[in-house]
Amino acid sequence: MKLLLLIFLVQAVLQTIYLPASQGTVQPMDARLIEQTCKQTPLYNLCVSILKSDSRSSKADVTGLALIMVDVLKAKATGTRNYIKRLLRGNLKRDVRHGLSSCAEVYNSVLEADVPVAIEALQKGNPKFAEQAANDAAIEASSCERSFSGHSPLTKSNKSMQDVSSVAAAIVRLLL
Amino acid sequence: MGGSSTIPSHTRITTTTSDLENAAYAPLPGHSSPASPRRPLKGFAGIIVSVIFLLALVALILDQSQEPLDKPGKDEAPTLTSNATSFSNISGPVARGVAQGVSAKSNPSFSGHELSYNWTNAMFSWQRTAFHFQPERNWMNDPDGPLYHKGWYHLFYQYNPDSAVWGNITWGHAVSTDLIHWLYLPIAMVPDSWFDWNGVWTGSATILPDGQIVMLYTGDTDNYVQVQNLAYPANLSDPLLLDWVKYSGNPVLVPPTGIAPKDFRDPTTAWLGPDGKWRLTIGSKVNTTGISLVYTTTNFTDYELLDTVLHAVPGTGMWECVDFYPVSINGTKGLDTSAGGPGVKHVLKASLDNTKLDYYALGTYFAENDTWVPDDPEQDVGIGLRYDYGRYYASKTFYDPVKERRILWGWINETDTENDDLAKGWASVQTIPRTVLYDNNTGTNILQWPVEELESLRLNSTDFDGVVVEPGSVVELDIGSATQLDILAEFEIESLGLEETNEVNGLCGSGATDRSSFGPFGLLVIADETLSELTPIYFRLANSSDGSFETYFCADERRSSKASDVFKQVYGSSVPVLDGETLSMRILVDHSIVESFAQGGRRVITSRLYPTEAIYGAARLFLFNNATGVNVKATLKIWQLNYAFIHPFPLDQMH
C-alpha cells in the first residue's frame, strides 16, 4: 500500500512538472479563440493548423493571431524568394528566366513592403494598413503566377502565398 | 509568446522549407524523452497502475506534436509534371459582392491566364499628376491640420520620408497662396518623444480668436497607446510656420475607461460652446458601434470628458478622422467652426475603418447638451451619403476666413500594387481642395466643387455644341492633348420611341457595357485611339417602380488599363436631379487621377487609372452613348489645364 502511495506521489509530481511546461497545450479557451477566428477566414483548416502549430497562439489575442499569420506569410515569401534565386542559377529558357525575375521582384516587395507594413500596422493599432498589405501580398503572388507564358514553376508557392494572405487579411478584418 | 520555448516557431517554419526530409516538427523543448519509472516495483497491481499512468503521461506529451504545414517548394522542381489545375480555379481572396465591402487591395477577378504587366518608366512617370498635391516622393496618407495663416494656406500630411509604403509616419508640410500652387517645406513634426514615438498621426488645428494656433494630434506612444498631444508654432509671426513645439506636458488626453488604447485617434478642430468652453470630438468604437467622444476645455491642456457622446451609430465600427462643422442653410458661403444658431445645420462625418469609406450626414447640433441628431436617421453617419463614391478617405475640412469658405481635403490612395509603388517611388495624392456648401435645392446633401483658384490653370478651351451621339456609338472630341483637362458637359436625351428594354439591376450595373434604354452615356476619358483602354464616366437613367426616373452617376475602371494587377472597380451612386435641371457633369482629368462631379457637386467620384497605352499623346477623349432607346445630345466646354509646378520653397533665398 505504501508503495502504491509512493508511485501515485511520483506520478503526481511528474505530472505537475510536465503539464505546465508542455508547449503548445491549447487550453480550451485558447482553442476556442483560434477556432472562432479561423471560422471567419476562407480557409479554416489551414488557419487552424498554422495557428495551432505556433506556440505563441495559446496566449495570443486576435492581433497576436494576425501577427503569427503574417510571420508565416513572411516565412513562405522568404522561402519562395530563396527558391526563385536557386532556380535562376540554373539553365533556363528566356521566358522562364524573365518570369522568374518578375517573381523575384514581387516577392521582394512582399518582404520589403507588405510584411513590415502589416506588422507595424498591427502593433500600432492601425489595422487597415495591415489588411491592405495582406491583400496586396495575394495580388503580388497572382502577378508572379501570370509572369509565365507557359508552365509556371511556382504555382504551388504562389497558391500557398495566396492562401496564407487571404487568411491573414481575414483575421485582420476582425480587428477593423 | 508561449512559455519556455527554446525554438522560436518562426525558425521552425523556415527550416522546413529547405529541409524537405524533416517532415515532422522538432519535438517540443523539454520533452525530448518521456519520463521513465524510477523505482523497481514489487506489487503487480502497482506495476499495472504505474504503467497506465505512464502511458497516459506519454500520450499527453506526444499529443503536442503538430501536423506538418504545407511546405512551399516541395513538389516544384521544374522537371516534375505540371499540376494541371489552372491558376484561375484556385480560390483567391474572398470576394465581397457589394462594392463598398471590397478592400481596394483585393482583386478577386483574376482574368484567367493574363500575363502580368511589365511597367516601363515612361508609364510610371506619366502617372505623376500635374496639378494635384503630392510630395516629390514616398508615401502620404491623411491630410492634417489644414489652416490659413498670414497669407498662406497650410497643408500638413501623414508622410513616410523613407519609403513608398505606410510607416515611420511624420507630418509633411506645404504652403500655398492659392490652394493650387504648393511649395514644399521641411517636415513639421517627427516622432521624437515618447508620446508619439510610434507615429505622429492625424490631427487638426484650432485658430483661437486672438490668432493663436492650437494643433491637437494623435501620437502613438512608445507602448503603442493612442494619445492626443498638443503642439503649437514656435513662432506665430512666421507666416510659414516652419517650427513647431510639442507641449511639455503631453499627452493631454489618454484613452478613457471603456475605450481601447488602439481605438482613440484623430481629434477634430475645436468649437466654442455657449458656456465659453471649447469642445472637440474624437472618434472611437464600443464593440461594433462607432461613436464620437466629446471633450471640453478652456486651455487645451486640461480636458473634461462628457458622459454623453456627440453621436453613435451601431454596426459602423471604428470612426476615424471624425469631422464636425456648421453649414449655412441658405447655401451661399462657408462658416467658421464655432458658428451656430438658426439658419445653420451641422455636418457630422466619419471615416469608417472597416470599409475605408467616408460617410457624412446633415443634422442638428444641440449645443446645450453637445449632441447631434441626423435629419434622416436612415441616412445616418456610416449608412447614408458619402462625400465621394470612388477611391477616397480620411477627409478633413477647415474654414478659410479670407474667402469665407469651408474647404475639404481628401486622401486618394493608389490602387496599384505595393510593388508598383516601390518601383515608381511614390504613393498617394490629395484631391483638389473642394468648397463645401449646403444644397438648399435638395435639402438632403452638401455640394462639393473644386476651388475656383483651379481655374487659373486653364489654358485654351474648346466648345462643342449639341453633338448628337446615336445609340451604340462613340464620337471623338478633337481637343489635342487629353491628359490634363477641365471638362464641363451637359447632356440631353431624345427618345427614339422604341420599346423600353429590360432595366438594369440598380446603381451602375456591371459597368458601361451594361446597356439599357436610357443609358449609359457620357464621356470616355484617358482612352486610346483603338479603345483598348478607356474609362467611362457616365449617367444612366432608369425607370423606377413608381414611374419616375432614377439617375445614376458612375465611373467604370474595368477597362482603364490592360495591366491585370491594378484594382479596377465600377463606382457610382444615384444622384438627385430636380425638375427642369439638365444632366451635367464636371470632370478633372490629371493623368492617373480623375475627379468627376455630377449636378454641380451633388455626387462626386474619384478614380485612379494606370493605363499602359492611353498615355501622353496617345490619350484621347470621346463621347459615348450605349443606351438602346435614346439619342444623346452633348454640349461641352473643355479646357487644357497647365501644370501647377509644385516644388520646394526656396528657403535658402530667404534672409
mmCIF file of N, CA and C in Angstrom, chain B residues 358-468:
data_model
loop_
_atom_site.group_PDB
_atom_site.id
_atom_site.type_symbol
_atom_site.label_atom_id
_atom_site.label_comp_id
_atom_site.label_asym_id
_atom_site.label_seq_id
_atom_site.Cartn_x
_atom_site.Cartn_y
_atom_site.Cartn_z
ATOM 1 N N ASP B 358 -15.659 57.222 -46.544
ATOM 2 C CA ASP B 358 -16.017 58.421 -45.788
ATOM 3 C C ASP B 358 -17.512 58.691 -45.910
ATOM 4 N N TYR B 359 -18.178 58.730 -44.784
ATOM 5 C CA TYR B 359 -19.613 58.992 -44.752
ATOM 6 C C TYR B 359 -19.895 60.303 -44.040
ATOM 7 N N TYR B 360 -20.966 60.994 -44.466
ATOM 8 C CA TYR B 360 -21.373 62.197 -43.747
ATOM 9 C C TYR B 360 -22.893 62.212 -43.620
ATOM 10 N N ALA B 361 -23.376 63.033 -42.695
ATOM 11 C CA ALA B 361 -24.816 63.224 -42.594
ATOM 12 C C ALA B 361 -25.079 64.647 -42.120
ATOM 13 N N LEU B 362 -26.206 65.182 -42.577
ATOM 14 C CA LEU B 362 -26.636 66.516 -42.147
ATOM 15 C C LEU B 362 -27.554 66.357 -40.949
ATOM 16 N N GLY B 363 -27.453 67.285 -40.014
ATOM 17 C CA GLY B 363 -28.321 67.176 -38.853
ATOM 18 C C GLY B 363 -28.305 68.442 -38.023
ATOM 19 N N THR B 364 -28.831 68.305 -36.825
ATOM 20 C CA THR B 364 -28.944 69.448 -35.912
ATOM 21 C C THR B 364 -28.082 69.221 -34.690
ATOM 22 N N TYR B 365 -27.339 70.253 -34.318
ATOM 23 C CA TYR B 365 -26.464 70.188 -33.147
ATOM 24 C C TYR B 365 -27.157 70.895 -31.991
ATOM 25 N N PHE B 366 -27.232 70.209 -30.883
ATOM 26 C CA PHE B 366 -27.811 70.818 -29.680
ATOM 27 C C PHE B 366 -26.671 71.224 -28.767
ATOM 28 N N ALA B 367 -26.353 72.514 -28.788
ATOM 29 C CA ALA B 367 -25.197 72.986 -28.030
ATOM 30 C C ALA B 367 -25.398 72.835 -26.522
ATOM 31 N N GLU B 368 -26.649 72.836 -26.096
ATOM 32 C CA GLU B 368 -26.914 72.743 -24.647
ATOM 33 C C GLU B 368 -26.394 71.448 -24.061
ATOM 34 N N ASN B 369 -26.513 70.360 -24.822
ATOM 35 C CA ASN B 369 -26.015 69.112 -24.264
ATOM 36 C C ASN B 369 -25.022 68.396 -25.189
ATOM 37 N N ASP B 370 -24.506 69.140 -26.180
ATOM 38 C CA ASP B 370 -23.473 68.585 -27.066
ATOM 39 C C ASP B 370 -23.868 67.253 -27.689
ATOM 40 N N THR B 371 -25.054 67.242 -28.235
ATOM 41 C CA THR B 371 -25.444 66.062 -29.007
ATOM 42 C C THR B 371 -25.853 66.523 -30.398
ATOM 43 N N TRP B 372 -25.879 65.571 -31.288
ATOM 44 C CA TRP B 372 -26.227 65.871 -32.674
ATOM 45 C C TRP B 372 -27.193 64.802 -33.147
ATOM 46 N N VAL B 373 -28.199 65.246 -33.877
ATOM 47 C CA VAL B 373 -29.218 64.308 -34.360
ATOM 48 C C VAL B 373 -29.320 64.444 -35.873
ATOM 49 N N PRO B 374 -29.277 63.326 -36.619
ATOM 50 C CA PRO B 374 -29.345 63.430 -38.085
ATOM 51 C C PRO B 374 -30.734 63.848 -38.542
ATOM 52 N N ASP B 375 -30.784 64.575 -39.654
ATOM 53 C CA ASP B 375 -32.072 64.946 -40.249
ATOM 54 C C ASP B 375 -32.857 63.695 -40.616
ATOM 55 N N ASP B 376 -32.146 62.699 -41.140
ATOM 56 C CA ASP B 376 -32.796 61.473 -41.580
ATOM 57 C C ASP B 376 -32.043 60.280 -41.007
ATOM 58 N N PRO B 377 -32.565 59.658 -39.964
ATOM 59 C CA PRO B 377 -31.844 58.546 -39.335
ATOM 60 C C PRO B 377 -31.519 57.398 -40.288
ATOM 61 N N GLU B 378 -32.249 57.301 -41.399
ATOM 62 C CA GLU B 378 -31.928 56.234 -42.345
ATOM 63 C C GLU B 378 -30.731 56.593 -43.206
ATOM 64 N N GLN B 379 -30.342 57.867 -43.141
ATOM 65 C CA GLN B 379 -29.160 58.314 -43.872
ATOM 66 C C GLN B 379 -28.143 58.800 -42.852
ATOM 67 N N ASP B 380 -28.047 58.084 -41.745
ATOM 68 C CA ASP B 380 -27.169 58.463 -40.645
ATOM 69 C C ASP B 380 -25.713 58.267 -41.058
ATOM 70 N N VAL B 381 -24.809 58.751 -40.201
ATOM 71 C CA VAL B 381 -23.381 58.595 -40.468
ATOM 72 C C VAL B 381 -23.048 57.111 -40.590
ATOM 73 N N GLY B 382 -22.364 56.768 -41.669
ATOM 74 C CA GLY B 382 -21.930 55.388 -41.832
ATOM 75 C C GLY B 382 -22.897 54.507 -42.591
ATOM 76 N N ILE B 383 -24.119 55.007 -42.797
ATOM 77 C CA ILE B 383 -25.087 54.190 -43.539
ATOM 78 C C ILE B 383 -25.747 54.970 -44.665
ATOM 79 N N GLY B 384 -25.460 56.236 -44.752
ATOM 80 C CA GLY B 384 -26.123 57.080 -45.751
ATOM 81 C C GLY B 384 -25.186 57.584 -46.813
ATOM 82 N N LEU B 385 -25.083 58.913 -46.902
ATOM 83 C CA LEU B 385 -24.334 59.510 -48.012
ATOM 84 C C LEU B 385 -22.828 59.473 -47.783
ATOM 85 N N ARG B 386 -22.109 59.446 -48.890
ATOM 86 C CA ARG B 386 -20.655 59.534 -48.852
ATOM 87 C C ARG B 386 -20.216 60.803 -49.541
ATOM 88 N N TYR B 387 -19.077 61.335 -49.067
ATOM 89 C CA TYR B 387 -18.523 62.512 -49.748
ATOM 90 C C TYR B 387 -18.204 62.145 -51.196
ATOM 91 N N ASP B 388 -17.635 60.934 -51.375
ATOM 92 C CA ASP B 388 -17.094 60.565 -52.675
ATOM 93 C C ASP B 388 -17.304 59.075 -52.869
ATOM 94 N N TYR B 389 -17.795 58.692 -54.029
ATOM 95 C CA TYR B 389 -18.142 57.290 -54.265
ATOM 96 C C TYR B 389 -17.034 56.512 -54.942
ATOM 97 N N GLY B 390 -15.843 57.086 -54.986
ATOM 98 C CA GLY B 390 -14.698 56.386 -55.576
ATOM 99 C C GLY B 390 -13.652 56.074 -54.530
ATOM 100 N N ARG B 391 -12.436 56.217 -54.910
ATOM 101 C CA ARG B 391 -11.300 55.920 -54.053
ATOM 102 C C ARG B 391 -11.019 57.201 -53.275
ATOM 103 N N TYR B 392 -11.310 57.217 -51.966
ATOM 104 C CA TYR B 392 -11.297 58.489 -51.227
ATOM 105 C C TYR B 392 -11.376 58.182 -49.747
ATOM 106 N N TYR B 393 -10.536 58.814 -48.920
ATOM 107 C CA TYR B 393 -10.599 58.510 -47.485
ATOM 108 C C TYR B 393 -9.964 59.610 -46.646
ATOM 109 N N ALA B 394 -10.231 59.549 -45.345
ATOM 110 C CA ALA B 394 -9.552 60.383 -44.336
ATOM 111 C C ALA B 394 -9.692 61.877 -44.595
ATOM 112 N N SER B 395 -10.850 62.274 -45.098
ATOM 113 C CA SER B 395 -11.017 63.682 -45.464
ATOM 114 C C SER B 395 -11.143 64.588 -44.241
ATOM 115 N N LYS B 396 -10.871 65.862 -44.463
ATOM 116 C CA LYS B 396 -10.917 66.835 -43.362
ATOM 117 C C LYS B 396 -11.190 68.209 -43.940
ATOM 118 N N THR B 397 -12.021 68.995 -43.220
ATOM 119 C CA THR B 397 -12.307 70.352 -43.686
ATOM 120 C C THR B 397 -11.616 71.382 -42.802
ATOM 121 N N PHE B 398 -11.546 72.607 -43.311
ATOM 122 C CA PHE B 398 -11.120 73.737 -42.486
ATOM 123 C C PHE B 398 -11.847 74.971 -42.978
ATOM 124 N N TYR B 399 -11.850 76.022 -42.170
ATOM 125 C CA TYR B 399 -12.529 77.249 -42.564
ATOM 126 C C TYR B 399 -11.507 78.244 -43.101
ATOM 127 N N ASP B 400 -11.770 78.743 -44.294
ATOM 128 C CA ASP B 400 -10.927 79.761 -44.914
ATOM 129 C C ASP B 400 -11.539 81.126 -44.617
ATOM 130 N N PRO B 401 -10.918 81.898 -43.721
ATOM 131 C CA PRO B 401 -11.537 83.160 -43.313
ATOM 132 C C PRO B 401 -11.441 84.249 -44.378
ATOM 133 N N VAL B 402 -10.504 84.087 -45.315
ATOM 134 C CA VAL B 402 -10.307 85.123 -46.327
ATOM 135 C C VAL B 402 -11.475 85.155 -47.307
ATOM 136 N N LYS B 403 -11.793 83.995 -47.846
ATOM 137 C CA LYS B 403 -12.889 83.936 -48.821
ATOM 138 C C LYS B 403 -14.155 83.339 -48.209
ATOM 139 N N GLU B 404 -14.169 83.190 -46.902
ATOM 140 C CA GLU B 404 -15.330 82.658 -46.177
ATOM 141 C C GLU B 404 -15.823 81.365 -46.798
ATOM 142 N N ARG B 405 -14.923 80.389 -46.824
ATOM 143 C CA ARG B 405 -15.265 79.103 -47.412
ATOM 144 C C ARG B 405 -14.959 77.976 -46.449
ATOM 145 N N ARG B 406 -15.740 76.924 -46.533
ATOM 146 C CA ARG B 406 -15.423 75.663 -45.850
ATOM 147 C C ARG B 406 -14.755 74.824 -46.923
ATOM 148 N N ILE B 407 -13.513 74.398 -46.668
ATOM 149 C CA ILE B 407 -12.752 73.686 -47.692
ATOM 150 C C ILE B 407 -12.452 72.264 -47.241
ATOM 151 N N LEU B 408 -12.604 71.339 -48.186
ATOM 152 C CA LEU B 408 -12.493 69.909 -47.902
ATOM 153 C C LEU B 408 -11.290 69.305 -48.604
ATOM 154 N N TRP B 409 -10.444 68.635 -47.826
ATOM 155 C CA TRP B 409 -9.319 67.861 -48.370
ATOM 156 C C TRP B 409 -9.657 66.380 -48.294
ATOM 157 N N GLY B 410 -9.139 65.573 -49.227
ATOM 158 C CA GLY B 410 -9.353 64.126 -49.154
ATOM 159 C C GLY B 410 -8.135 63.380 -49.674
ATOM 160 N N TRP B 411 -7.815 62.288 -49.011
ATOM 161 C CA TRP B 411 -6.646 61.490 -49.377
ATOM 162 C C TRP B 411 -7.039 60.432 -50.412
ATOM 163 N N ILE B 412 -6.268 60.368 -51.484
ATOM 164 C CA ILE B 412 -6.536 59.393 -52.535
ATOM 165 C C ILE B 412 -5.348 58.436 -52.633
ATOM 166 N N ASN B 413 -5.575 57.212 -52.217
ATOM 167 C CA ASN B 413 -4.521 56.208 -52.228
ATOM 168 C C ASN B 413 -4.336 55.654 -53.635
ATOM 169 N N GLU B 414 -3.224 54.937 -53.842
ATOM 170 C CA GLU B 414 -3.032 54.243 -55.118
ATOM 171 C C GLU B 414 -3.933 53.011 -55.154
ATOM 172 N N THR B 415 -4.233 52.539 -56.355
ATOM 173 C CA THR B 415 -4.946 51.265 -56.452
ATOM 174 C C THR B 415 -4.121 50.265 -57.260
ATOM 175 N N ASP B 416 -2.831 50.544 -57.377
ATOM 176 C CA ASP B 416 -1.950 49.548 -57.989
ATOM 177 C C ASP B 416 -1.283 48.761 -56.860
ATOM 178 N N THR B 417 -0.270 47.949 -57.175
ATOM 179 C CA THR B 417 0.321 47.107 -56.130
ATOM 180 C C THR B 417 1.444 47.842 -55.400
ATOM 181 N N GLU B 418 1.809 47.318 -54.231
ATOM 182 C CA GLU B 418 2.930 47.904 -53.472
ATOM 183 C C GLU B 418 4.206 47.793 -54.296
ATOM 184 N N ASN B 419 4.301 46.705 -55.039
ATOM 185 C CA ASN B 419 5.471 46.515 -55.885
ATOM 186 C C ASN B 419 5.593 47.679 -56.872
ATOM 187 N N ASP B 420 4.459 48.060 -57.476
ATOM 188 C CA ASP B 420 4.457 49.190 -58.404
ATOM 189 C C ASP B 420 4.851 50.473 -57.670
ATOM 190 N N ASP B 421 4.289 50.648 -56.459
ATOM 191 C CA ASP B 421 4.582 51.876 -55.701
ATOM 192 C C ASP B 421 6.061 51.962 -55.343
ATOM 193 N N LEU B 422 6.636 50.832 -54.968
ATOM 194 C CA LEU B 422 8.071 50.837 -54.641
ATOM 195 C C LEU B 422 8.880 51.141 -55.893
ATOM 196 N N ALA B 423 8.450 50.564 -57.016
ATOM 197 C CA ALA B 423 9.189 50.775 -58.262
ATOM 198 C C ALA B 423 9.122 52.232 -58.702
ATOM 199 N N LYS B 424 7.954 52.845 -58.593
ATOM 200 C CA LYS B 424 7.865 54.219 -59.064
ATOM 201 C C LYS B 424 8.260 55.229 -57.991
ATOM 202 N N GLY B 425 8.360 54.751 -56.745
ATOM 203 C CA GLY B 425 8.933 55.590 -55.696
ATOM 204 C C GLY B 425 7.982 56.541 -55.001
ATOM 205 N N TRP B 426 6.666 56.383 -55.235
ATOM 206 C CA TRP B 426 5.723 57.271 -54.550
ATOM 207 C C TRP B 426 4.365 56.609 -54.473
ATOM 208 N N ALA B 427 3.539 57.143 -53.552
ATOM 209 C CA ALA B 427 2.170 56.631 -53.447
ATOM 210 C C ALA B 427 1.293 57.701 -52.812
ATOM 211 N N SER B 428 0.180 57.927 -53.411
ATOM 212 C CA SER B 428 -0.933 58.768 -52.942
ATOM 213 C C SER B 428 -0.881 60.225 -53.392
ATOM 214 N N VAL B 429 -2.075 60.770 -53.567
ATOM 215 C CA VAL B 429 -2.231 62.195 -53.882
ATOM 216 C C VAL B 429 -3.377 62.732 -53.025
ATOM 217 N N GLN B 430 -3.490 64.064 -52.968
ATOM 218 C CA GLN B 430 -4.665 64.680 -52.334
ATOM 219 C C GLN B 430 -5.596 65.135 -53.454
ATOM 220 N N THR B 431 -6.888 65.238 -53.166
ATOM 221 C CA THR B 431 -7.796 65.789 -54.180
ATOM 222 C C THR B 431 -7.488 67.267 -54.364
ATOM 223 N N ILE B 432 -8.040 67.856 -55.404
ATOM 224 C CA ILE B 432 -8.072 69.313 -55.483
ATOM 225 C C ILE B 432 -8.986 69.739 -54.336
ATOM 226 N N PRO B 433 -8.593 70.742 -53.539
ATOM 227 C CA PRO B 433 -9.468 71.155 -52.443
ATOM 228 C C PRO B 433 -10.845 71.545 -52.979
ATOM 229 N N ARG B 434 -11.878 71.171 -52.223
ATOM 230 C CA ARG B 434 -13.255 71.424 -52.665
ATOM 231 C C ARG B 434 -13.966 72.334 -51.687
ATOM 232 N N THR B 435 -14.785 73.264 -52.196
ATOM 233 C CA THR B 435 -15.632 74.047 -51.302
ATOM 234 C C THR B 435 -16.826 73.181 -50.939
ATOM 235 N N VAL B 436 -17.343 73.387 -49.749
ATOM 236 C CA VAL B 436 -18.499 72.618 -49.274
ATOM 237 C C VAL B 436 -19.621 73.592 -48.961
ATOM 238 N N LEU B 437 -20.766 73.365 -49.557
ATOM 239 C CA LEU B 437 -21.948 74.192 -49.288
ATOM 240 C C LEU B 437 -23.160 73.295 -49.102
ATOM 241 N N TYR B 438 -24.096 73.754 -48.320
ATOM 242 C CA TYR B 438 -25.363 73.040 -48.170
ATOM 243 C C TYR B 438 -26.153 73.191 -49.469
ATOM 244 N N ASP B 439 -26.743 72.102 -49.934
ATOM 245 C CA ASP B 439 -27.545 72.144 -51.160
ATOM 246 C C ASP B 439 -28.969 72.503 -50.770
ATOM 247 N N ASN B 440 -29.302 73.776 -50.864
ATOM 248 C CA ASN B 440 -30.649 74.148 -50.419
ATOM 249 C C ASN B 440 -31.721 73.910 -51.473
ATOM 250 N N ASN B 441 -31.324 73.264 -52.582
ATOM 251 C CA ASN B 441 -32.335 72.830 -53.549
ATOM 252 C C ASN B 441 -32.881 71.458 -53.185
ATOM 253 N N THR B 442 -31.994 70.563 -52.808
ATOM 254 C CA THR B 442 -32.457 69.235 -52.416
ATOM 255 C C THR B 442 -32.710 69.179 -50.920
ATOM 256 N N GLY B 443 -31.911 69.929 -50.144
ATOM 257 C CA GLY B 443 -32.032 69.901 -48.688
ATOM 258 C C GLY B 443 -31.538 68.619 -48.053
ATOM 259 N N THR B 444 -30.942 67.722 -48.857
ATOM 260 C CA THR B 444 -30.551 66.429 -48.287
ATOM 261 C C THR B 444 -29.062 66.158 -48.377
ATOM 262 N N ASN B 445 -28.320 67.046 -49.034
ATOM 263 C CA ASN B 445 -26.897 66.761 -49.215
ATOM 264 C C ASN B 445 -26.106 68.056 -49.263
ATOM 265 N N ILE B 446 -24.779 67.893 -49.276
ATOM 266 C CA ILE B 446 -23.908 69.049 -49.483
ATOM 267 C C ILE B 446 -23.463 69.045 -50.948
ATOM 268 N N LEU B 447 -22.904 70.159 -51.359
ATOM 269 C CA LEU B 447 -22.340 70.273 -52.704
ATOM 270 C C LEU B 447 -20.836 70.463 -52.560
ATOM 271 N N GLN B 448 -20.087 69.732 -53.368
ATOM 272 C CA GLN B 448 -18.635 69.923 -53.376
ATOM 273 C C GLN B 448 -18.238 70.428 -54.754
ATOM 274 N N TRP B 449 -17.279 71.322 -54.779
ATOM 275 C CA TRP B 449 -16.860 71.869 -56.069
ATOM 276 C C TRP B 449 -15.392 72.248 -55.972
ATOM 277 N N PRO B 450 -14.603 71.968 -56.996
ATOM 278 C CA PRO B 450 -13.182 72.339 -56.925
ATOM 279 C C PRO B 450 -13.039 73.842 -56.671
ATOM 280 N N VAL B 451 -12.058 74.227 -55.844
ATOM 281 C CA VAL B 451 -11.889 75.657 -55.546
ATOM 282 C C VAL B 451 -11.671 76.443 -56.835
ATOM 283 N N GLU B 452 -12.186 77.654 -56.851
ATOM 284 C CA GLU B 452 -12.143 78.443 -58.087
ATOM 285 C C GLU B 452 -10.715 78.748 -58.536
ATOM 286 N N GLU B 453 -9.776 78.722 -57.598
ATOM 287 C CA GLU B 453 -8.383 79.009 -57.977
ATOM 288 C C GLU B 453 -7.850 78.005 -58.999
ATOM 289 N N LEU B 454 -8.492 76.858 -59.103
ATOM 290 C CA LEU B 454 -8.078 75.872 -60.108
ATOM 291 C C LEU B 454 -8.170 76.487 -61.506
ATOM 292 N N GLU B 455 -9.139 77.368 -61.671
ATOM 293 C CA GLU B 455 -9.370 77.941 -62.987
ATOM 294 C C GLU B 455 -8.178 78.747 -63.489
ATOM 295 N N SER B 456 -7.283 79.138 -62.569
ATOM 296 C CA SER B 456 -6.081 79.863 -63.008
ATOM 297 C C SER B 456 -5.170 78.971 -63.840
ATOM 298 N N LEU B 457 -5.408 77.654 -63.809
ATOM 299 C CA LEU B 457 -4.596 76.746 -64.609
ATOM 300 C C LEU B 457 -5.158 76.564 -66.017
ATOM 301 N N ARG B 458 -6.334 77.112 -66.242
ATOM 302 C CA ARG B 458 -6.964 76.902 -67.550
ATOM 303 C C ARG B 458 -6.176 77.599 -68.653
ATOM 304 N N LEU B 459 -5.941 76.863 -69.723
ATOM 305 C CA LEU B 459 -5.271 77.430 -70.902
ATOM 306 C C LEU B 459 -6.358 77.640 -71.951
ATOM 307 N N ASN B 460 -6.171 77.117 -73.134
ATOM 308 C CA ASN B 460 -7.187 77.317 -74.178
ATOM 309 C C ASN B 460 -8.393 76.407 -73.936
ATOM 310 N N SER B 461 -9.514 76.800 -74.496
ATOM 311 C CA SER B 461 -10.707 75.961 -74.365
ATOM 312 C C SER B 461 -11.295 75.648 -75.733
ATOM 313 N N THR B 462 -12.057 74.565 -75.754
ATOM 314 C CA THR B 462 -12.755 74.167 -76.982
ATOM 315 C C THR B 462 -14.223 73.953 -76.634
ATOM 316 N N ASP B 463 -15.106 74.483 -77.481
ATOM 317 C CA ASP B 463 -16.539 74.322 -77.257
ATOM 318 C C ASP B 463 -17.135 73.320 -78.224
ATOM 319 N N PHE B 464 -18.069 72.518 -77.731
ATOM 320 C CA PHE B 464 -18.833 71.614 -78.596
ATOM 321 C C PHE B 464 -20.300 71.856 -78.281
ATOM 322 N N ASP B 465 -21.080 72.120 -79.327
ATOM 323 C CA ASP B 465 -22.468 72.488 -79.083
ATOM 324 C C ASP B 465 -23.428 71.481 -79.698
ATOM 325 N N GLY B 466 -24.196 70.817 -78.885
ATOM 326 C CA GLY B 466 -25.227 69.918 -79.395
ATOM 327 C C GLY B 466 -24.714 68.776 -80.247
ATOM 328 N N VAL B 467 -23.661 68.119 -79.808
ATOM 329 C CA VAL B 467 -23.149 66.959 -80.549
ATOM 330 C C VAL B 467 -24.097 65.789 -80.323
ATOM 331 N N VAL B 468 -24.590 65.223 -81.410
ATOM 332 C CA VAL B 468 -25.544 64.111 -81.278
ATOM 333 C C VAL B 468 -24.795 62.789 -81.320
#
